[in-house]
Coordinates of C-alpha atoms in Angstrom, one line a residue:
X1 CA 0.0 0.0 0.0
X2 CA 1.3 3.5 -0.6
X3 CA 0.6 6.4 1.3
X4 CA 0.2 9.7 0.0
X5 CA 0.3 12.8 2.6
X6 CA 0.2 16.6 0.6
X7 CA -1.3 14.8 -1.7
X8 CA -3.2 17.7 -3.5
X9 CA 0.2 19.7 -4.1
X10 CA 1.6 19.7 -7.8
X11 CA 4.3 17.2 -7.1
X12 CA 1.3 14.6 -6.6
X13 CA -0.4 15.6 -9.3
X14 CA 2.4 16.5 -11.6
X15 CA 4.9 13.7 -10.8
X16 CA 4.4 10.7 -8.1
X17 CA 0.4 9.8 -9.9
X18 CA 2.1 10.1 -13.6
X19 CA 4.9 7.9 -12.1
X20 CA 2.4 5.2 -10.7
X21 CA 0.3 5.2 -13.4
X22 CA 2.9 4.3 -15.4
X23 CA 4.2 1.5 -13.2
X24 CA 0.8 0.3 -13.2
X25 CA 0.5 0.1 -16.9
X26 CA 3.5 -2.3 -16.6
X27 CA 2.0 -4.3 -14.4
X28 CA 4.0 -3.5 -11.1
X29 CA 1.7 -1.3 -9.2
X30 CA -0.9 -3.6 -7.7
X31 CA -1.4 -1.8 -4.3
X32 CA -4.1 0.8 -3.1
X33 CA -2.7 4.7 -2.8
X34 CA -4.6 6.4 -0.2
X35 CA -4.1 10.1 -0.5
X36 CA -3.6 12.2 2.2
X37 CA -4.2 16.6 2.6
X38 CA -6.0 18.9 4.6
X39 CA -8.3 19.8 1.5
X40 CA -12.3 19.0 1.6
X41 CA -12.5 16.7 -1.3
X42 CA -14.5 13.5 -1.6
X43 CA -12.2 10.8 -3.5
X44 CA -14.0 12.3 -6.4
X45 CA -13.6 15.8 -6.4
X46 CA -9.8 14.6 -5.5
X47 CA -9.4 12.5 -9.0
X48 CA -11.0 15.7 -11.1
X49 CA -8.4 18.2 -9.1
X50 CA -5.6 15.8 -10.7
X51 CA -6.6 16.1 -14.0
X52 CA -5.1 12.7 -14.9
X53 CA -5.6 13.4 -18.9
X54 CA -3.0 16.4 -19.1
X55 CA -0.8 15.0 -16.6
X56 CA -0.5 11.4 -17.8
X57 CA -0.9 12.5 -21.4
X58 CA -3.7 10.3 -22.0
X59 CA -7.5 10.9 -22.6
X60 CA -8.1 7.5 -21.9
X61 CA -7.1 6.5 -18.8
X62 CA -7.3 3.1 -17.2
X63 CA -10.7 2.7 -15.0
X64 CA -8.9 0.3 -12.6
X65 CA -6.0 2.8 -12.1
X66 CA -9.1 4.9 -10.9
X67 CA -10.0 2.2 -8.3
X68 CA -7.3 2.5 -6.2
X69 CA -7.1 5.7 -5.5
X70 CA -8.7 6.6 -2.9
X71 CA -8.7 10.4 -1.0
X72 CA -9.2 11.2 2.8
X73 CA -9.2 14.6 4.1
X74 CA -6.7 15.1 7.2
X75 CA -5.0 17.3 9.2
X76 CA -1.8 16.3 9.9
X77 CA -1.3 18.7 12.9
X78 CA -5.3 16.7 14.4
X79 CA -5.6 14.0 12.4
X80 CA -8.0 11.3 12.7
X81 CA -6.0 8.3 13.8
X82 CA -8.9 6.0 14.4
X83 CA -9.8 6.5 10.9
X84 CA -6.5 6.0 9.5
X85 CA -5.9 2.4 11.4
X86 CA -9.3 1.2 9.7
X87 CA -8.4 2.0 6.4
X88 CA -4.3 0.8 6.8
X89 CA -3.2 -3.1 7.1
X90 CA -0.4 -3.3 10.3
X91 CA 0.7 -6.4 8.4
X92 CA 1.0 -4.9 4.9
X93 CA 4.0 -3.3 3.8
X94 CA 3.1 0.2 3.8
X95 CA 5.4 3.2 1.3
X96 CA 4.5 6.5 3.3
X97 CA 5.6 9.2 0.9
X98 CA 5.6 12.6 2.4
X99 CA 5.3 15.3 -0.6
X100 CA 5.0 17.9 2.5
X101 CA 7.4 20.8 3.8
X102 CA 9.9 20.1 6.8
X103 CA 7.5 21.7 8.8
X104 CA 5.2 18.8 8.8
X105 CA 7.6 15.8 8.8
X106 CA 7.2 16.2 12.8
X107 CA 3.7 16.0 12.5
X108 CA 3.6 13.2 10.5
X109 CA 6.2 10.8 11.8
X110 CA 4.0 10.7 15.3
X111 CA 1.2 9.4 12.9
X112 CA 3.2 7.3 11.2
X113 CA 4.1 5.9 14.7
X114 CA 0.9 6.0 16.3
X115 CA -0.2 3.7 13.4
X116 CA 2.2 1.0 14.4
X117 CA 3.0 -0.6 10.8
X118 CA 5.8 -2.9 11.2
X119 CA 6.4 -3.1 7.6
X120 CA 7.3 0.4 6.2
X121 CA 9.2 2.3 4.1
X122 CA 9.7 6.5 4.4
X123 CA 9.5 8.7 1.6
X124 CA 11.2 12.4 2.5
X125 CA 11.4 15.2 -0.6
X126 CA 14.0 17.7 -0.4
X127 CA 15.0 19.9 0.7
X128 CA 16.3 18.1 3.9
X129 CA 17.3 20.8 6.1
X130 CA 18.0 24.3 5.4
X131 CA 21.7 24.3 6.8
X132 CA 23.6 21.7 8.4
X133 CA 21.6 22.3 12.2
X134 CA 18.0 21.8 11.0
X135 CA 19.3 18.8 9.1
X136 CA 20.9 17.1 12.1
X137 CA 17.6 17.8 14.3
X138 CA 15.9 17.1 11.2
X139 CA 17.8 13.6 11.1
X140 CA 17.5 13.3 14.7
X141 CA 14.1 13.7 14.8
X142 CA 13.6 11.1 11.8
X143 CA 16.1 8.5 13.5
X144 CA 14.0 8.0 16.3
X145 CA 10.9 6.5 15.1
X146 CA 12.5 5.2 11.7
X147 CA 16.2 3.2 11.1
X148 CA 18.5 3.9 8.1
X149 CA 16.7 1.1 6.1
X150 CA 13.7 2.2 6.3
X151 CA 14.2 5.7 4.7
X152 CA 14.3 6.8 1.5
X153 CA 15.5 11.0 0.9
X154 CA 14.7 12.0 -2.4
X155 CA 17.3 13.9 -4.7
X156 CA 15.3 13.0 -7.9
X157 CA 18.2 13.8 -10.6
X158 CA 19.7 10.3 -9.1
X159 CA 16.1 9.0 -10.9
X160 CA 17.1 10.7 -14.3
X161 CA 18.4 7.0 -16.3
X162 CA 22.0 9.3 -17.9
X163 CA 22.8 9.8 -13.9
X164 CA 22.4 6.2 -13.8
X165 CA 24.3 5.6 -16.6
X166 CA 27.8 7.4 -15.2
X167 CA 28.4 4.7 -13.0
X168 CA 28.4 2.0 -16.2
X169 CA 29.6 4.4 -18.7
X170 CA 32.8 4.4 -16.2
X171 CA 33.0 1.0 -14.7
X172 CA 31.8 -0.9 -17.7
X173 CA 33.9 0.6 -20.1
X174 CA 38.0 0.6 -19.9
X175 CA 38.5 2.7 -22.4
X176 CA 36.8 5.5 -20.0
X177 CA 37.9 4.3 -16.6
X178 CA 41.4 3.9 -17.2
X179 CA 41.9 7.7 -18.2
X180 CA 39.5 9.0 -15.7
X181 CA 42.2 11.0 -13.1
X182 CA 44.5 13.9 -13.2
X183 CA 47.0 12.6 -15.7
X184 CA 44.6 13.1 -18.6
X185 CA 42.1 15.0 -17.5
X186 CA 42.0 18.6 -17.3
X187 CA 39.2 19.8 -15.6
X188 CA 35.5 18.9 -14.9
X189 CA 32.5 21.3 -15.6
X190 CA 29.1 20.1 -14.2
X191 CA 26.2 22.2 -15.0
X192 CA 22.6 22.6 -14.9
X193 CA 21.0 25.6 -16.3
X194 CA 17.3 26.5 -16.3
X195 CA 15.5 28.9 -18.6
X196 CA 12.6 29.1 -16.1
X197 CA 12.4 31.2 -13.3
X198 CA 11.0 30.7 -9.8
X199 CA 7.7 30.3 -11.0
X200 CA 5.0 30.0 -8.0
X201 CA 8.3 29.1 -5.3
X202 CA 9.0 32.3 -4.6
X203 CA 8.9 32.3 -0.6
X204 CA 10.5 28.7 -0.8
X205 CA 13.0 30.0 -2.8
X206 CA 14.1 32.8 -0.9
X207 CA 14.5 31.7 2.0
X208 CA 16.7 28.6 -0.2
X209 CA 18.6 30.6 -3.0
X210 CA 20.7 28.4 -6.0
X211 CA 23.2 27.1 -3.1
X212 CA 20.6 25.2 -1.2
X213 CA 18.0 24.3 -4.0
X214 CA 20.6 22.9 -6.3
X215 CA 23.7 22.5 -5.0
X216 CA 23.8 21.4 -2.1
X217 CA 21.9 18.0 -3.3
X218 CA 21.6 17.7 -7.3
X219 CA 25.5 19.2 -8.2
X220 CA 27.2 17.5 -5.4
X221 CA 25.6 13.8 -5.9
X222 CA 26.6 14.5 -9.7
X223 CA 30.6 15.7 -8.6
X224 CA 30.1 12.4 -6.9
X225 CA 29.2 10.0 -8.8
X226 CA 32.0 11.8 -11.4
X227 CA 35.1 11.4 -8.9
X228 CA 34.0 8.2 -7.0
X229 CA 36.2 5.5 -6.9
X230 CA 34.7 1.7 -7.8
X231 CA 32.8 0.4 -4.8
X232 CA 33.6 -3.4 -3.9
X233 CA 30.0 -3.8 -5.3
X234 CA 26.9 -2.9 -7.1
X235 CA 24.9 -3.0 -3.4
X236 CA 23.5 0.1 -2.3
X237 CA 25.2 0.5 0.5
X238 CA 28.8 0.3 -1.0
X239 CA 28.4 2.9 -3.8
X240 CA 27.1 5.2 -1.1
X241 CA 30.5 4.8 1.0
X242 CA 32.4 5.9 -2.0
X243 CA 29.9 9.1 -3.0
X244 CA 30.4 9.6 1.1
X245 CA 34.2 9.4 0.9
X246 CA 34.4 11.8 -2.2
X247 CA 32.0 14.5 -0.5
X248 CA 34.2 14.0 2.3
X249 CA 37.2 15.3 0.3
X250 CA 35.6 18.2 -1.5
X251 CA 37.8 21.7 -0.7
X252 CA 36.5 25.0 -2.0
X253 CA 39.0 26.9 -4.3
X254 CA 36.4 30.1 -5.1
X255 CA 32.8 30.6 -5.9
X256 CA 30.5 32.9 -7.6
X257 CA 27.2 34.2 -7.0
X258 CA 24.7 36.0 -8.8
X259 CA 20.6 37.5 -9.0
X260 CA 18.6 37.7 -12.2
X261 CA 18.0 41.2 -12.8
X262 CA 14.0 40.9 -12.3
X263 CA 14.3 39.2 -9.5
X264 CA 13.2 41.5 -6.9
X265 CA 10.5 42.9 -8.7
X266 CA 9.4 39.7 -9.1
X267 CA 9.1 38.6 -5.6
X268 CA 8.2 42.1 -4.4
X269 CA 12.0 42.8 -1.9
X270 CA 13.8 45.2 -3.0
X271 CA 16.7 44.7 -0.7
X272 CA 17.0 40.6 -2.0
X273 CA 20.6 39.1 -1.5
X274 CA 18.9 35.5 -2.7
X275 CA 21.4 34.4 -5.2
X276 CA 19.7 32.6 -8.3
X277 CA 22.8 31.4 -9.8
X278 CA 25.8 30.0 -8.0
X279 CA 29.0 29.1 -9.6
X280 CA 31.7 27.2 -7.4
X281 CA 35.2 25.6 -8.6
X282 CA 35.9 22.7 -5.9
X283 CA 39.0 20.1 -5.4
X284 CA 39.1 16.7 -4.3
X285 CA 41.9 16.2 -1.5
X286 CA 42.6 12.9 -2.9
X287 CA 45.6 11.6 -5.4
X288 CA 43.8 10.7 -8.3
X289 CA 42.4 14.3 -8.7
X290 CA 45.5 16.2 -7.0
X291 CA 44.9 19.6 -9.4
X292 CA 42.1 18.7 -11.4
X293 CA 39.4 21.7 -10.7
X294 CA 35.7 20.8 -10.3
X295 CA 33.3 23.7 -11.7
X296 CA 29.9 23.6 -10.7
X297 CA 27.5 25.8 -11.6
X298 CA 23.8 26.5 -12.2
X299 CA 20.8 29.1 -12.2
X300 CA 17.9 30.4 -13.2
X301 CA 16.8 31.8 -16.1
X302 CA 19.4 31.1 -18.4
X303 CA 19.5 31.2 -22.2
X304 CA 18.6 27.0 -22.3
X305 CA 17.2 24.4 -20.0
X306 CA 20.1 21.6 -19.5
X307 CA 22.3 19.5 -17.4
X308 CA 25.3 18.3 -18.3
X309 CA 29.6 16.4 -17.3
X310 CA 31.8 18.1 -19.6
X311 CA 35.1 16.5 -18.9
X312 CA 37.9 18.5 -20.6
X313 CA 40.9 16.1 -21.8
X314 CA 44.5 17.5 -21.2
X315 CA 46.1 18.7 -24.9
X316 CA 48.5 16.1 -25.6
X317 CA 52.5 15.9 -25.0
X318 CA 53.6 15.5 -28.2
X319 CA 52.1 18.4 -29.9
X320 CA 53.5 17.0 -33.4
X321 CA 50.5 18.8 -35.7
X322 CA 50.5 22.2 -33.6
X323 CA 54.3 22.2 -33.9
X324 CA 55.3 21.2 -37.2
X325 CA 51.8 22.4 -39.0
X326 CA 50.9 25.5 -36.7
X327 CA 47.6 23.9 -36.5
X328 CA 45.9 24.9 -32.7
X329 CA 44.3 21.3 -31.8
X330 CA 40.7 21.3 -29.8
X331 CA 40.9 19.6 -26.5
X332 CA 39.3 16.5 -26.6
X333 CA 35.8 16.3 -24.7
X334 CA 34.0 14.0 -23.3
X335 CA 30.4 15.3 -22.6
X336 CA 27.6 13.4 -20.3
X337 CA 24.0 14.8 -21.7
X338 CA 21.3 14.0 -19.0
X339 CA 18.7 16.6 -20.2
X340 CA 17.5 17.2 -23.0
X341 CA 18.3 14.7 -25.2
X342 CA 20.1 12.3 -23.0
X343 CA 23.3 11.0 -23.9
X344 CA 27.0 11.2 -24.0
X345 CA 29.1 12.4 -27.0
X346 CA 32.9 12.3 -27.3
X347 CA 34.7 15.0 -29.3
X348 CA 38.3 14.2 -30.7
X349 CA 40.1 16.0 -33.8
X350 CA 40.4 14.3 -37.3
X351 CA 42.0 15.3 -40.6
X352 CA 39.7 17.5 -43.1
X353 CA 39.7 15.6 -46.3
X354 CA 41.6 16.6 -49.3
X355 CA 45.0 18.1 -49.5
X356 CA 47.4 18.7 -46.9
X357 CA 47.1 18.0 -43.0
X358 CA 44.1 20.3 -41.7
X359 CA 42.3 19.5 -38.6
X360 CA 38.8 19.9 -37.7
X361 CA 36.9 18.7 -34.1
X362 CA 34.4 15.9 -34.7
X363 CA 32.1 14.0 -32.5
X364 CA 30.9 10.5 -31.7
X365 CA 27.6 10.7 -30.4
X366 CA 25.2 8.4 -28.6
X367 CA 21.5 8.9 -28.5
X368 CA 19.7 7.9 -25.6
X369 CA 16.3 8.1 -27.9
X370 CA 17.5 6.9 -30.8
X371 CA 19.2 3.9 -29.2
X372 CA 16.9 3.0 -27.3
X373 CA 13.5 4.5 -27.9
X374 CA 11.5 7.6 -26.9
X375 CA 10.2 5.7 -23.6
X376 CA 13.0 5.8 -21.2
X377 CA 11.1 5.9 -17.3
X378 CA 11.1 9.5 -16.1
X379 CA 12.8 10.2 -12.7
X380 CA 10.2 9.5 -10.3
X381 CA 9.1 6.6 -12.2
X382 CA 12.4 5.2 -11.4
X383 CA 12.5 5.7 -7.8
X384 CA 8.9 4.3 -7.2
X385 CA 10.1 1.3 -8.4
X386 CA 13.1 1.0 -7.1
X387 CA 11.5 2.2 -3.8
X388 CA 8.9 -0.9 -3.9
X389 CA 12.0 -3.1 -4.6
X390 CA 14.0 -2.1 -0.9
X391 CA 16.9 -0.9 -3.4
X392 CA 18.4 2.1 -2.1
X393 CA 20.8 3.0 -4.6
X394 CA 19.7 6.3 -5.8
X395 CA 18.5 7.8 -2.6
X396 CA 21.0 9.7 -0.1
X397 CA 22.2 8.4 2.9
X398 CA 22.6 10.4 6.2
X399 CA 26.3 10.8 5.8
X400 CA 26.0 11.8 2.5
X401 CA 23.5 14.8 3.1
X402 CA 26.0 15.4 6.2
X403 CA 28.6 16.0 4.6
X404 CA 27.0 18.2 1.6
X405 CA 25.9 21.1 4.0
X406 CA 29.5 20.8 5.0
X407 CA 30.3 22.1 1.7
X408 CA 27.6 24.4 1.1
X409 CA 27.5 26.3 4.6
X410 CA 31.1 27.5 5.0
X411 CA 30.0 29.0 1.4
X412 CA 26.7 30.6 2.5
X413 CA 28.4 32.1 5.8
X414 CA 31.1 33.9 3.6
X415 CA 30.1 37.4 2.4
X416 CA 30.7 37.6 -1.1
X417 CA 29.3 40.4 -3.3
X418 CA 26.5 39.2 -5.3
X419 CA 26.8 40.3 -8.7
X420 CA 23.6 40.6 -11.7
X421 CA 22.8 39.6 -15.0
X422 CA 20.2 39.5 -17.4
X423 CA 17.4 37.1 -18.1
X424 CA 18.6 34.9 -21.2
X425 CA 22.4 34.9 -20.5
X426 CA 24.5 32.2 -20.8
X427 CA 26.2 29.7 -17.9
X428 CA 29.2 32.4 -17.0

């Protein structure tokens, strides 16, 4: 059975019932979702609200997807606890998913354990704490009731199948693995850029700013899973020692941070310091990346929408066509695409037909799409499932989230003069 609470909030309706619609189309949803907010609906005026046509993409949805969903209206600060134990199993295995602010997890954990399901997994969205304080009471709070095992933190790029894929593109692939360190490469850009602005997050995202909302979860996880070294397995717990180890090592070298130019007019302060778009150049205090810098950056409205590893080859030693033929060659590139158009493309530098010995930069490039087909699981679809499966690969473990508001918060306490720019400009 899955559990639902906020469940009239657009990350319900927008994400987790597209996700478990699809999952049920495949045949692996078979469980009731009872779905859990403090709005007045009847289960029907809750299934209109989701409007299941333009959010599944599909004017024909499945009657029997329809049948298990099931709405109850609660507050989570009073709720009705007799109620709830009549309508939940304490012998089924139970998925409580809490698509709620911090604010409420209190709240809802001393339902969870007044309920007394044995069987049960935890569902927390981001963000996890505000700084690295609220997340240790946060934590604290959480550990009491629940045990590592039993709870799953959301960072839903690690549901995005090219995240997914760095760990095989490395590890199954020698050709990659064996030149992936300081002796050949250069440096390492990660980026995510939006074109959209804040939209209706406005006093979320001021009190969170580019630093919180994206780097502190999504850029770091990415950074990573880029610099990790092989875990002793594919088990969940091992690759998250190794992502724990790396984060561990992370030193800041400089940062950058900057406001879109409408920004206070937008959310109405005219004194804002909110940085929407943070640019940080980190190291890892280990051997294999001794000098190799780590750029990170990402922010709002931006001239495109996407997120990308761009790992810049060193030039090579013997130089023989730039010496003898005064021809500049391109670094080589090798570029992980995990939105749009997923996949990963390799630049190198090959001879221009015809006479003499003139170089031009050309690519090898893998399609996700084309490769594979246009119907690759989105994100949450892919951490449903792997949810319902006990696999908790692509969800952060304590330590982890510990030791990324490490990183961040020396960053945030530092005073550094926010610059501007304008809506439309490119990652800088």
């Amino acid at each position: 059975m899955i559990v639902i609470f906020g469940a009239s909030g657009d990350l319900t309706r927008k994400k987790l019932i597209p996700a478990l619609y699809n999952l049920f189309k495949k045949g692996t949803l078979t469980d009731s979702i009872i779905c859990l907010a403090r709005k007045k609906f009847s289960t029907e005026d809750f299934i209109e609200s989701l409007q299941l046509a333009e959010n599944i993409g599909s004017n024909e949805i499945d009657p029997e997807f329809i049948s298990y969903l099931t709405y109850y209206p609660t507050d989570f600060r009073k709720p009705d606890i007799n109620l709830l134990q009549t309508v939940l199993s304490k012998e089924e295995e139970t998925i409580f998913y809490l698509a709620v602010g911090p604010d409420l997890f209190q709240p809802i954990i001393d339902i969870i354990k007044q309920l007394g399901i044995s069987r049960k997994k935890v569902v927390f969205e981001k963000p996890f704490g505000f700084d690295l304080g609220s997340a240790t009471e946060l934590n604290d709070c959480i550990s009491k009731t629940f045990n590592e095992k039993e709870i799953y933190r959301i960072d839903h790029y690690l549901g995005k199948e090219m995240v997914q894929n760095i760990l095989v593109f490395r590890f199954a692939n020698s050709i990659f693995e064996q030149i992936w360190n300081r002796d050949f490469i250069e440096k390492v850009e990660i980026t995510i850029s939006e074109a959209a602005g804040i939209g209706r997050r406005a006093e979320y995202y001021e009190n969170a700013g580019a630093l919180r909302d994206m780097m502190q979860n999504h850029l770091l996880q990415l950074l990573a899973l880029t610099a990790m070294n092989p875990p002793i397995s594919m088990q969940a717990d091992d690759i998250r020692d190794e992502v724990v180890k790396v984060l561990r090592k992370v030193k800041t070298l400089n940062f950058k941070v900057a406001q879109y130019e409408s920004y206070r007019q937008e959310i109405e302060k005219p004194d804002s310091v909110t940085e929407t778009y943070a640019a940080l150049t980190l190291n890892i205090d280990e051997a294999k990346w001794q000098g190799v810098p780590f750029e990170l950056k990402t922010g709002k409205k931006l001239a495109q929408r996407y997120a990308e590893i761009n790992l810049i080859i060193k030039d090579v030693t013997c130089r023989l066509f730039s010496r003898e033929r005064k021809i500049k060659n391109l670094p080589n590139t090798i570029t992980l695409r995990i939105q749009p158009n997923e996949g990963i493309m390799v630049k190198f530098n090959a001879k221009i037909p015809g006479a003499g010995m003139d170089l031009q930069q050309v690519k090898m490039d893998f399609c996700h799409k084309c490769e594979f087909g246009p119907n690759t699981p989105e994100a949450y679809e892919s951490l449903l499932y792997e949810i319902m499966e006990g696999d908790q690969t692509l969800f952060t473990r304590w330590d982890s989230v510990e030791a990324s508001w490490k990183i961040i918060d020396p960053i945030r306490q530092q005073k550094k003069q926010l610059s501007f720019y304008q809506e439309g400009s490119e990652v800088f």
